[in-house]
Coordinates of C-alpha atoms in Angstrom, one line a residue:
M1 CA -34.8 -1.4 30.2
K2 CA -33.1 2.2 29.5
I3 CA -32.3 3.0 26.1
S4 CA -28.7 3.5 26.8
V5 CA -28.7 -0.2 27.8
L6 CA -30.6 -1.5 25.0
S7 CA -28.4 0.4 22.8
K8 CA -25.2 -1.3 24.0
K9 CA -26.8 -4.6 23.9
L10 CA -27.8 -3.9 20.1
W11 CA -24.4 -2.8 19.4
C12 CA -22.8 -5.9 21.0
V13 CA -24.6 -8.2 18.3
H14 CA -24.7 -5.6 15.8
K15 CA -23.0 -7.8 13.0
Q16 CA -25.1 -10.5 13.6
L17 CA -28.1 -8.5 13.3
L18 CA -26.6 -7.0 10.0
L19 CA -26.1 -10.7 8.6
L20 CA -29.8 -11.3 9.1
L21 CA -31.4 -7.9 8.0
A22 CA -29.3 -6.9 5.1
P23 CA -30.4 -10.0 2.9
L24 CA -33.9 -9.2 3.9
V25 CA -33.6 -5.4 3.3
F26 CA -32.2 -5.6 -0.2
L27 CA -34.7 -8.5 -1.2
P28 CA -36.9 -5.7 -3.2
L29 CA -33.8 -5.6 -5.8
L30 CA -34.7 -9.1 -7.0
F31 CA -38.3 -7.9 -8.0
T32 CA -38.0 -4.4 -9.1
L33 CA -35.2 -4.8 -11.6
P34 CA -34.5 -7.0 -14.7
E35 CA -33.9 -10.5 -13.5
K36 CA -30.5 -11.2 -14.2
E37 CA -29.2 -7.8 -13.4
G38 CA -31.6 -7.6 -10.2
K39 CA -29.9 -10.7 -9.0
C40 CA -26.6 -9.8 -9.6
L41 CA -26.9 -6.3 -7.9
Y42 CA -28.2 -7.9 -5.0
V43 CA -25.0 -9.9 -4.4
V44 CA -23.0 -7.2 -5.2
I45 CA -24.8 -4.6 -2.7
L46 CA -25.1 -7.4 -0.2
M47 CA -21.1 -8.3 -0.4
A48 CA -20.3 -4.4 -0.5
T49 CA -22.3 -4.0 2.9
F50 CA -20.5 -7.1 4.3
W51 CA -17.4 -5.7 3.4
C52 CA -17.6 -2.2 4.7
T53 CA -19.2 -3.2 7.7
E54 CA -16.9 -6.3 8.4
A55 CA -19.9 -8.2 9.4
L56 CA -18.1 -11.3 8.2
P57 CA -14.5 -11.5 7.7
L58 CA -13.3 -10.2 4.4
A59 CA -12.2 -13.3 3.1
V60 CA -15.4 -15.2 4.0
T61 CA -17.4 -12.4 2.1
A62 CA -15.0 -13.2 -0.7
I63 CA -16.1 -16.8 -1.2
L64 CA -20.1 -15.8 -0.9
P65 CA -20.3 -15.8 -4.8
V66 CA -19.2 -19.4 -5.1
C67 CA -22.5 -20.1 -3.4
L68 CA -24.8 -17.4 -4.2
F69 CA -23.9 -16.9 -8.3
P70 CA -24.8 -20.4 -9.1
T71 CA -27.9 -20.8 -6.9
L72 CA -29.5 -17.3 -8.0
G73 CA -28.7 -18.7 -11.6
I74 CA -26.0 -15.9 -12.3
L75 CA -23.1 -17.8 -13.3
P76 CA -22.5 -21.6 -13.2
A77 CA -20.0 -22.7 -10.4
K78 CA -17.8 -24.2 -13.3
N79 CA -17.2 -20.3 -14.6
V80 CA -17.1 -18.8 -10.8
C81 CA -14.5 -21.0 -9.1
P82 CA -11.6 -20.6 -11.7
Q83 CA -11.7 -16.8 -11.0
Y84 CA -10.0 -17.4 -7.6
F85 CA -6.6 -18.5 -8.9
I86 CA -6.2 -16.8 -12.2
E87 CA -2.6 -16.1 -13.3
T88 CA -3.0 -12.5 -11.6
N89 CA -3.2 -14.4 -8.2
F90 CA 0.0 -16.1 -9.2
L91 CA 1.6 -13.1 -9.7
F92 CA 0.6 -11.8 -6.5
F93 CA 1.8 -15.0 -4.8
S94 CA 5.2 -14.9 -6.3
G95 CA 5.6 -11.3 -5.2
L96 CA 4.9 -12.1 -1.5
V97 CA 7.1 -15.5 -1.4
M98 CA 10.0 -13.2 -2.6
A99 CA 9.0 -10.7 0.3
S100 CA 9.0 -13.2 2.7
S101 CA 12.4 -14.6 1.7
I102 CA 13.7 -10.8 2.0
E103 CA 12.3 -10.7 5.5
E104 CA 13.8 -14.0 6.6
W105 CA 17.3 -13.1 5.8
G106 CA 17.0 -9.4 7.3
L107 CA 17.7 -7.8 3.9
H108 CA 15.1 -5.2 4.4
R109 CA 16.7 -4.0 7.7
R110 CA 20.2 -3.7 5.8
I111 CA 18.7 -1.8 3.1
A112 CA 16.7 0.5 5.8
L113 CA 20.0 1.3 7.6
K114 CA 21.9 2.2 4.7
V115 CA 19.7 4.6 3.3
L116 CA 19.2 6.4 6.8
S117 CA 23.0 6.5 7.2
I118 CA 23.4 8.2 3.8
V119 CA 20.7 11.0 4.3
G120 CA 21.6 11.9 7.6
V121 CA 19.6 12.7 10.9
K122 CA 18.3 16.3 10.6
P123 CA 14.6 16.1 10.8
A124 CA 13.7 17.0 7.2
W125 CA 16.6 14.7 5.8
L126 CA 15.6 12.0 8.3
I127 CA 11.8 12.2 7.2
L128 CA 12.9 12.0 3.4
G129 CA 15.1 9.0 4.3
M130 CA 12.4 7.6 6.2
M131 CA 9.9 8.1 3.5
I132 CA 12.4 6.8 0.7
T133 CA 13.0 3.8 2.5
S134 CA 9.5 2.9 3.4
S135 CA 8.2 3.6 0.0
F136 CA 10.9 1.3 -1.7
L137 CA 10.4 -1.6 0.7
S138 CA 6.5 -1.4 0.0
M139 CA 7.0 -1.8 -3.4
W140 CA 8.1 -5.4 -2.9
L141 CA 6.9 -6.1 0.6
S142 CA 3.4 -5.4 2.0
N143 CA 2.7 -1.9 3.2
T144 CA 1.8 -3.6 6.6
A145 CA 5.3 -5.3 7.0
T146 CA 7.0 -2.1 5.7
T147 CA 5.5 -0.2 8.4
A148 CA 5.8 -2.4 11.2
M149 CA 9.5 -2.9 10.4
M150 CA 10.5 0.7 10.0
L151 CA 8.5 2.3 13.1
P152 CA 10.7 0.5 15.6
I153 CA 13.7 1.6 13.9
A154 CA 12.5 5.4 13.7
N155 CA 11.7 5.1 17.7
A156 CA 15.1 4.1 18.3
I157 CA 16.5 6.9 16.4
L158 CA 14.1 9.4 18.0
E159 CA 15.0 8.4 21.6
S160 CA 18.7 8.9 20.4
L161 CA 17.8 12.4 19.1
F162 CA 15.3 13.4 21.8
G163 CA 15.5 11.2 24.5
D164 CA 12.5 9.2 26.3
L165 CA 9.1 10.2 25.0
E166 CA 7.5 10.3 28.4
T167 CA 10.2 12.7 29.8
L168 CA 9.9 14.8 26.7
K169 CA 5.9 15.1 27.3
Q170 CA 6.6 16.2 30.9
K171 CA 9.0 18.8 29.6
C172 CA 6.3 20.3 27.1
K173 CA 4.0 20.8 30.3
S174 CA 4.0 24.6 31.8
P175 CA 4.5 24.5 35.8
E176 CA 0.8 25.1 36.1
D177 CA -0.2 22.0 34.0
H178 CA 2.1 20.0 35.9
D179 CA 1.1 21.0 39.2
S180 CA -2.8 20.6 38.3
A181 CA -1.5 16.8 37.3
V182 CA -0.2 16.1 40.6
I183 CA -3.1 17.5 42.7
N184 CA -5.7 15.4 40.3
G185 CA -3.5 12.4 40.8
Q186 CA -3.0 11.9 36.9
T187 CA 0.1 10.2 35.8
S188 CA 1.7 10.8 32.3
L189 CA 0.4 8.9 29.3
K190 CA 2.1 5.8 28.8
L191 CA 3.3 4.7 25.5
H192 CA 1.3 1.9 23.8
S193 CA 3.6 -0.8 22.5
L194 CA 3.7 -1.4 18.6
P195 CA 1.5 -4.1 17.6
S196 CA 4.4 -5.3 15.5
E197 CA 8.0 -6.8 15.4
P198 CA 9.1 -5.0 18.9
S199 CA 12.4 -7.1 18.4
E200 CA 13.6 -4.6 15.7
K201 CA 13.8 -1.9 18.4
Q202 CA 15.2 -4.2 20.9
T203 CA 18.2 -5.1 18.5
L204 CA 19.2 -1.5 17.8
S205 CA 22.1 -0.7 19.9
M206 CA 21.7 2.2 22.3
D207 CA 25.5 2.9 22.8
G208 CA 25.9 6.5 23.8
M209 CA 22.6 7.0 25.4
D210 CA 23.8 6.7 28.9
A211 CA 26.8 9.1 28.5
V212 CA 26.9 12.1 30.8
E213 CA 25.7 15.4 29.1
P214 CA 26.9 18.8 29.8
T215 CA 24.7 20.8 32.1
D216 CA 21.6 22.3 30.4
M217 CA 21.9 26.1 30.8
R218 CA 18.8 26.9 29.1
T219 CA 15.8 28.5 30.7
T220 CA 12.5 26.7 31.6
E221 CA 10.6 28.5 28.8
E222 CA 13.3 27.6 26.3
I223 CA 13.4 24.0 27.4
R224 CA 9.5 23.7 27.0
S225 CA 9.5 25.4 23.6
E226 CA 12.4 22.9 22.5
S227 CA 10.5 19.9 23.6
E228 CA 7.4 21.0 21.8
Y229 CA 9.1 21.5 18.7
Q230 CA 10.8 18.0 19.1
L231 CA 7.2 16.3 20.0
K232 CA 6.0 17.8 16.6
V233 CA 9.1 16.3 14.8
W234 CA 8.4 13.1 16.5
K235 CA 4.6 13.0 14.9
G236 CA 6.1 13.8 11.7
F237 CA 8.5 10.8 11.7
L238 CA 5.6 8.4 13.1
I239 CA 3.1 9.7 10.1
C240 CA 5.5 9.7 7.3
I241 CA 6.1 6.1 7.5
P242 CA 2.7 4.7 6.8
Y243 CA 1.8 7.4 4.2
A244 CA 5.2 6.5 2.2
A245 CA 4.1 2.9 2.6
S246 CA 0.8 3.5 0.8
I247 CA 2.4 5.7 -1.6
G248 CA 5.2 2.9 -2.5
G249 CA 2.8 0.3 -2.7
T250 CA 1.5 2.0 -6.2
A251 CA 4.8 1.8 -7.9
T252 CA 4.6 -1.8 -8.8
L253 CA 1.7 -4.2 -9.7
T254 CA 2.7 -6.5 -7.0
G255 CA 2.9 -3.7 -4.6
T256 CA -0.6 -3.7 -3.5
A257 CA -3.9 -5.4 -4.3
P258 CA -6.1 -2.8 -6.1
N259 CA -3.4 -2.8 -8.9
L260 CA -3.5 -6.5 -9.3
I261 CA -7.4 -6.3 -9.6
L262 CA -7.0 -3.7 -12.3
I263 CA -4.9 -6.5 -14.5
G264 CA -7.6 -9.2 -13.9
Q265 CA -10.4 -6.9 -14.7
L266 CA -9.1 -5.5 -17.5
K267 CA -8.5 -9.3 -18.9
S268 CA -12.0 -10.1 -18.0
Y269 CA -13.7 -6.9 -19.5
F270 CA -11.1 -6.2 -22.4
P271 CA -9.3 -9.5 -23.5
D272 CA -7.4 -7.6 -26.3
C273 CA -5.8 -5.0 -24.2
D274 CA -2.4 -5.9 -23.6
L275 CA -0.9 -2.5 -22.8
I276 CA -0.6 -2.7 -19.2
N277 CA 1.9 -5.4 -17.8
F278 CA 4.6 -5.2 -14.7
G279 CA 7.2 -2.9 -17.0
S280 CA 4.7 -0.7 -18.4
W281 CA 2.7 -0.3 -15.0
F282 CA 6.1 0.6 -13.3
A283 CA 7.3 3.0 -16.1
F284 CA 4.1 5.1 -15.3
A285 CA 3.4 4.6 -11.5
F286 CA 7.3 5.2 -10.6
P287 CA 7.6 8.8 -11.8
L288 CA 4.2 9.4 -10.2
M289 CA 5.4 7.9 -6.8
L290 CA 8.5 9.9 -6.8
F291 CA 6.7 13.1 -7.5
F292 CA 3.8 12.4 -5.2
L293 CA 6.5 11.2 -2.7
F294 CA 8.3 14.8 -3.0
F295 CA 5.4 16.8 -2.6
G296 CA 4.4 14.8 0.4
W297 CA 7.8 15.4 2.1
I298 CA 7.7 18.9 1.6
W299 CA 4.4 19.1 3.5
I300 CA 5.1 16.7 6.1
S301 CA 8.4 18.6 6.6
F302 CA 6.8 22.2 6.6
L303 CA 3.8 20.8 9.0
Y304 CA 6.0 19.1 11.8
G305 CA 8.8 21.6 11.9
G306 CA 11.4 20.0 9.6
L307 CA 12.1 22.7 7.3
N308 CA 14.6 25.4 8.4
T309 CA 17.8 26.9 8.0
R310 CA 19.5 23.9 9.4
L311 CA 18.8 22.0 6.2
C312 CA 21.7 24.0 4.7
F313 CA 23.8 25.6 7.5
A314 CA 25.6 23.3 10.3
K315 CA 25.0 24.9 13.9
H316 CA 27.1 23.5 16.9
D317 CA 24.2 23.6 19.7
H318 CA 22.1 21.3 21.7
R319 CA 20.2 19.8 18.7
A320 CA 23.8 19.2 16.6
Q321 CA 24.7 16.8 19.9
A322 CA 21.7 15.0 19.7
E323 CA 22.0 14.7 15.8
A324 CA 25.6 13.2 16.5
R325 CA 24.4 10.5 18.9
A326 CA 21.6 9.6 16.2
I327 CA 23.9 9.0 13.3
A328 CA 26.4 7.4 15.5
L329 CA 23.4 4.8 16.5
I330 CA 22.7 4.4 13.0
K331 CA 26.4 3.5 11.8
E332 CA 26.8 1.3 14.9
D333 CA 23.7 -0.9 13.9
Y334 CA 24.7 -1.2 10.5
R335 CA 28.1 -2.2 11.4
K336 CA 26.9 -4.9 13.8
L337 CA 25.2 -6.4 10.8
G338 CA 28.7 -7.1 9.4
P339 CA 29.5 -8.1 5.9
M340 CA 26.8 -9.3 3.5
N341 CA 26.6 -13.1 3.9
F342 CA 26.0 -15.7 1.1
A343 CA 22.4 -15.9 1.9
E344 CA 21.8 -11.9 1.7
G345 CA 24.0 -12.1 -1.5
A346 CA 21.8 -14.5 -3.0
I347 CA 18.6 -13.1 -2.2
S348 CA 19.7 -9.8 -3.6
F349 CA 20.7 -11.5 -6.8
F350 CA 17.4 -13.1 -7.2
F351 CA 15.6 -10.1 -6.2
I352 CA 17.3 -8.2 -8.9
L353 CA 16.6 -10.7 -11.3
F354 CA 13.2 -11.1 -10.4
A355 CA 12.7 -7.2 -11.0
V356 CA 14.7 -7.2 -14.4
L357 CA 12.8 -10.2 -15.9
L358 CA 9.6 -8.4 -15.1
F359 CA 10.4 -5.3 -16.6
T360 CA 12.1 -6.7 -19.8
R361 CA 9.5 -9.4 -20.4
D362 CA 7.4 -7.0 -22.8
P363 CA 8.6 -3.5 -22.1
K364 CA 6.4 -2.3 -25.4
F365 CA 8.9 0.2 -26.7
V366 CA 11.4 -2.4 -27.8
P367 CA 11.0 -6.0 -28.2
G368 CA 11.4 -8.2 -24.8
W369 CA 12.4 -11.6 -24.2
S370 CA 9.1 -13.0 -24.2
V371 CA 9.7 -13.1 -28.1
F372 CA 11.7 -16.0 -27.8
F373 CA 8.7 -18.5 -26.8
K374 CA 5.1 -19.0 -28.5
K375 CA 3.2 -15.6 -28.6
G376 CA 1.1 -15.1 -25.7
Y377 CA 2.0 -18.2 -23.8
V378 CA 4.2 -16.3 -21.2
S379 CA 3.2 -13.8 -18.8
D380 CA 4.1 -12.0 -15.5
A381 CA 2.9 -14.8 -13.6
V382 CA 5.4 -17.5 -15.3
T383 CA 8.1 -15.2 -14.5
G384 CA 7.3 -14.8 -11.2
V385 CA 6.8 -18.5 -10.3
I386 CA 10.0 -19.3 -11.8
I387 CA 12.2 -17.3 -9.8
V388 CA 10.5 -18.1 -6.6
S389 CA 10.4 -21.6 -7.1
I390 CA 14.5 -21.5 -7.2
L391 CA 14.4 -20.1 -3.8
F392 CA 12.9 -23.2 -2.3
F393 CA 16.1 -25.2 -3.4
F394 CA 18.9 -22.8 -3.7
P395 CA 21.1 -23.1 -0.6
S396 CA 21.3 -20.3 2.0
Q397 CA 25.0 -21.2 2.6
K398 CA 28.2 -21.2 0.1
P399 CA 28.5 -24.6 -1.3
S400 CA 32.0 -26.1 -0.8
L401 CA 33.4 -29.1 -3.3
S402 CA 35.9 -29.9 -0.5
W403 CA 33.3 -31.0 1.7
W404 CA 32.4 -34.1 -0.4
F405 CA 36.2 -35.0 -0.1
D406 CA 36.5 -34.4 3.5
P407 CA 35.3 -36.9 5.8
Q408 CA 36.1 -35.0 9.0
A409 CA 33.8 -32.2 7.8
V410 CA 30.6 -31.6 9.7
N411 CA 27.5 -32.9 8.2
T412 CA 25.2 -30.1 8.6
P413 CA 21.8 -30.5 7.0
Y414 CA 21.1 -28.7 3.9
I415 CA 19.1 -25.4 4.2
P416 CA 17.3 -23.7 1.3
L417 CA 17.0 -19.9 1.1
L418 CA 13.4 -20.3 1.9
S419 CA 11.3 -22.8 3.5
W420 CA 7.7 -23.8 2.6
K421 CA 6.7 -23.3 6.0
K422 CA 7.9 -19.8 6.2
A423 CA 6.2 -19.3 2.9
Q424 CA 3.0 -20.8 4.2
D425 CA 3.0 -18.6 7.3
S426 CA 3.8 -15.3 5.6
V427 CA 1.5 -15.4 2.4
P428 CA -1.8 -13.5 3.4
W429 CA -4.0 -16.3 1.8
N430 CA -7.2 -14.1 2.7
I431 CA -6.0 -11.5 0.4
I432 CA -5.7 -14.2 -2.7
L433 CA -9.0 -15.3 -1.8
L434 CA -10.2 -11.3 -1.9
L435 CA -8.6 -10.9 -5.2
G436 CA -10.7 -13.9 -6.4
G437 CA -13.9 -12.7 -5.0
G438 CA -13.3 -9.4 -6.9
F439 CA -12.7 -11.1 -10.0
A440 CA -15.8 -13.4 -9.5
M441 CA -17.7 -10.4 -9.0
A442 CA -16.5 -8.5 -12.3
K443 CA -17.1 -11.7 -14.2
A444 CA -20.8 -11.8 -12.9
C445 CA -21.4 -8.0 -13.7
E446 CA -20.2 -8.4 -17.3
E447 CA -22.0 -11.7 -18.1
S448 CA -25.3 -10.6 -16.3
G449 CA -25.3 -7.2 -17.9
L450 CA -25.4 -5.5 -14.7
A451 CA -22.2 -3.1 -15.8
S452 CA -23.9 -2.2 -18.9
W453 CA -27.4 -1.4 -17.1
I454 CA -25.5 0.7 -14.6
G455 CA -23.6 2.5 -17.4
G456 CA -26.5 3.3 -19.0
H457 CA -28.1 5.2 -15.9
L458 CA -24.7 7.1 -15.8
Q459 CA -25.6 9.2 -19.1
P460 CA -25.5 12.7 -17.5
L461 CA -21.9 12.4 -16.9
A462 CA -21.4 12.3 -20.6
E463 CA -21.5 15.8 -20.4
V464 CA -18.8 16.1 -18.0
P465 CA -15.3 17.1 -19.6
P466 CA -13.4 13.7 -19.1
A467 CA -10.6 15.4 -17.3
V468 CA -13.1 16.8 -14.7
A469 CA -14.8 13.4 -14.5
M470 CA -11.5 11.8 -14.0
M471 CA -10.6 13.8 -11.0
L472 CA -14.0 13.5 -9.7
I473 CA -13.9 9.7 -10.0
T474 CA -10.3 9.6 -8.1
A475 CA -11.5 11.9 -5.5
F476 CA -14.4 10.0 -4.7
L477 CA -12.6 6.6 -4.1
A478 CA -9.9 8.1 -2.3
C479 CA -12.8 9.3 0.3
F480 CA -14.5 6.0 0.2
T481 CA -11.6 4.0 1.0
E482 CA -10.9 6.2 3.9
C483 CA -13.9 4.2 5.6
A484 CA -13.3 0.7 3.8
S485 CA -11.0 -1.6 2.4
N486 CA -8.9 -0.5 -0.7
T487 CA -9.3 -3.9 -2.2
A488 CA -13.2 -4.0 -1.6
T489 CA -13.5 -0.6 -2.9
I490 CA -12.1 -1.1 -6.4
I491 CA -13.7 -4.6 -6.6
I492 CA -17.0 -2.8 -6.1
F493 CA -16.4 0.5 -8.4
L494 CA -14.1 -0.8 -11.1
P495 CA -16.6 -2.5 -13.3
V496 CA -18.9 0.6 -13.3
I497 CA -16.0 2.9 -14.2
A498 CA -15.2 0.8 -17.2
E499 CA -18.7 0.8 -18.4
L500 CA -18.8 4.6 -17.8
A501 CA -15.9 5.1 -19.8
I502 CA -17.4 2.8 -22.8
R503 CA -20.6 5.1 -22.7
V504 CA -18.8 8.2 -22.9
S505 CA -16.6 6.9 -25.5
V506 CA -13.3 7.6 -23.3
N507 CA -10.5 5.3 -23.4
P508 CA -11.3 3.2 -20.4
L509 CA -7.8 3.3 -18.9
Y510 CA -8.0 7.2 -18.4
F511 CA -10.7 6.2 -15.6
M512 CA -9.6 2.9 -14.5
I513 CA -6.0 3.6 -13.7
P514 CA -6.9 6.8 -11.5
A515 CA -9.4 5.2 -9.8
T516 CA -6.9 2.3 -8.8
V517 CA -4.3 4.5 -7.8
G518 CA -6.8 6.7 -5.9
C519 CA -8.0 3.8 -3.6
S520 CA -4.5 3.6 -2.2
Y521 CA -4.5 7.2 -0.9
A522 CA -6.2 6.5 2.3
F523 CA -4.5 9.0 4.6
M524 CA -7.0 10.7 6.6
L525 CA -8.1 8.0 9.7
P526 CA -6.3 5.5 11.6
V527 CA -9.0 2.6 10.5
S528 CA -8.4 3.5 6.6
T529 CA -5.4 1.2 6.1
P530 CA -3.5 -1.3 8.8
P531 CA 0.0 0.9 8.3
N532 CA -2.2 3.9 9.6
S533 CA -3.4 2.0 12.5
I534 CA 0.2 0.6 13.3
A535 CA 1.2 4.2 13.3
F536 CA -1.7 5.5 15.5
A537 CA -1.1 2.5 18.2
S538 CA 2.1 4.2 19.0
G539 CA 0.0 6.4 21.4
H540 CA 1.6 9.7 20.2
L541 CA -0.7 10.5 17.1
M542 CA -4.2 11.9 17.6
V543 CA -7.0 11.4 14.9
K544 CA -6.8 15.3 14.1
D545 CA -3.0 15.0 13.5
M546 CA -3.9 12.4 10.7
V547 CA -7.1 14.3 9.4
K548 CA -5.1 17.6 9.1
T549 CA -1.9 15.8 7.6
G550 CA -4.2 13.6 5.5
F551 CA -6.3 15.8 3.9
V552 CA -3.7 17.9 2.1
M553 CA -2.3 14.8 1.1
N554 CA -5.3 13.4 -0.3
I555 CA -5.4 16.6 -2.5
L556 CA -1.6 16.3 -3.4
G557 CA -2.5 12.8 -4.3
I558 CA -5.4 13.5 -6.8
L559 CA -3.5 16.5 -8.5
S560 CA -0.3 14.2 -9.1
V561 CA -2.6 11.4 -10.5
S562 CA -4.2 14.0 -13.0
L563 CA -1.0 15.4 -14.0
A564 CA 0.4 12.0 -14.7
M565 CA -2.4 11.0 -16.4
N566 CA -2.7 14.3 -18.8
T567 CA 1.2 14.1 -19.4
W568 CA 3.2 11.1 -19.6
G569 CA 0.2 8.8 -19.3
I570 CA -1.3 9.8 -22.5
A571 CA 1.7 9.1 -24.5
M572 CA 2.5 5.7 -23.0
F573 CA -0.9 4.1 -23.2
N574 CA -2.4 6.2 -26.3
L575 CA -5.0 7.8 -24.2
S576 CA -6.2 10.4 -26.6
S577 CA -8.1 8.2 -28.9
Y578 CA -10.7 5.5 -28.1
P579 CA -9.1 2.1 -28.5
E580 CA -10.1 -0.7 -30.9
W581 CA -9.7 -3.2 -27.9
A582 CA -12.8 -1.8 -26.2
H583 CA -14.7 -1.4 -29.2
T584 CA -14.1 -5.4 -29.5
A585 CA -14.9 -6.3 -26.2
N586 CA -18.2 -4.1 -25.8
H587 CA -19.7 -4.7 -29.5
S588 CA -23.0 -4.9 -27.8
A589 CA -22.9 -1.9 -25.7
V590 CA -25.0 1.1 -27.1
I591 CA -22.7 3.9 -27.3
P592 CA -24.4 7.3 -27.1
N593 CA -23.4 10.1 -29.8
I594 CA -21.4 12.2 -27.8
H595 CA -18.1 11.5 -28.3
F596 CA -14.6 12.7 -26.7
S597 CA -12.5 11.7 -29.5
S598 CA -9.3 13.4 -28.5
L599 CA -8.0 14.2 -25.0
K600 CA -5.0 16.5 -26.2
S601 CA -6.7 19.4 -24.8
I602 CA -7.6 18.5 -21.5
N603 CA -4.6 19.9 -20.1
T604 CA -6.4 23.3 -20.3
T605 CA -9.0 21.9 -17.8
L606 CA -6.4 21.8 -15.2

């Protein structure tokens, strides 16, 4: 049998081979390390391997602790199982239910069209509008749902601006290229359909697209040059949406799973740490999101031709006519939505109430409304569940008192804002299991002493300045998550990072927050995140486009996080001193003599 044939057959069964061989390959860990630490490390590495290779579905790997930790004597089942639905998972669940109600009544589409009609359709401004809308929606919806909703809208606007993509690609070819393609029997590349909601694009009106345009008097070379510019702008539009969705998800605790894992592991490792809740995280992460979004917009607009004199000066030319058609398209679609109905108004009200109550529960700088209840009893999860529970019985149509007294009135069935079937179909239960698996792993690392054991072997990093160590951690995780799930990445590394901070006597939040945010900065590969994959599936982006754009985006993200941590982050979370809650939670850890008692001078190292 030829080697090529054998390799293809092996590749067909590589996941099954991995499932059989990985447990055997890692078996020496059980005998070469201290008993309990070795067993826990064996499970952690095994799960990390399955997560990174997806030999098993992510959710299935996440439930392995239920069988492995008790059978190996690491944790009893009664301590493992409760980790799968702690209060952090309820907060995540309530955010997902709220998002499904927004999608149910189309409020997200109204928001998107309104923002785009405000910013205009000049390429740089439209890229900015796309990024603002995508980032705002992904604060509350999933990044994947936001990208799937925004891309069809973007494609409809782009077709109004530049015409059909296939025609545009033909115009970009030189006459020699076109003749060669005809001779070789090649046809133009077909645009792949988006694996998302095609109905969004179909519902966009295309009025004015068939109007007769004046004769184009430009030369062939001018047309080709203009078409190349338009194709470049088209790429910028497609690539900015998934990037903005990933950035926007970091601004709220419920925006992306790594943020919730940080909260869950903080409560596990440092029970006395109450510095981070929905409000305090938003106060820190929202300015960071805006800062990164602005510089990301500058970079994408510069790279894809959006920054030019047309931003400031109006010109009456071929481009201006296309821009006029695009803005008319957006306004017409917004007009067709009609006035906001009762259901949309009710969802808007509960959405705003949801956000306000989460922000004001315990804002830290002033007493929140939680002071009216017994201390420590009301959390963000309680707030979220209260609001989303109302959605299941609040009417979607305006109640009428006269209906009760009118025997001729139509007896229409009562329809709430959200049905359980819709919620059940919309909530990604696999992610909730993934969160639970992460919390179970963190609990086992703490109870078995594995985190302390690993931290003891990271002693050389005590010589590295904290600001440099923080940037290295963020950069490493941002690169690692390019090839692995961001949720799996933060689950694996956060316990080690927490132990490292304790070993070098640095406030654990100074390392853990940048690590968590950095896990969401996966911009370089189509497989890095589902939003990247959806944009890549449009058929117009190439891997080299994402690598070129994403490499600089990663650098901008790392610098933005470093700036945030070393400025307002220090003031908000008191990062300049080693906290008492870290001493209390880790009284058994051996702290080395090297201390970084103050971080006030770390800005000089940047």
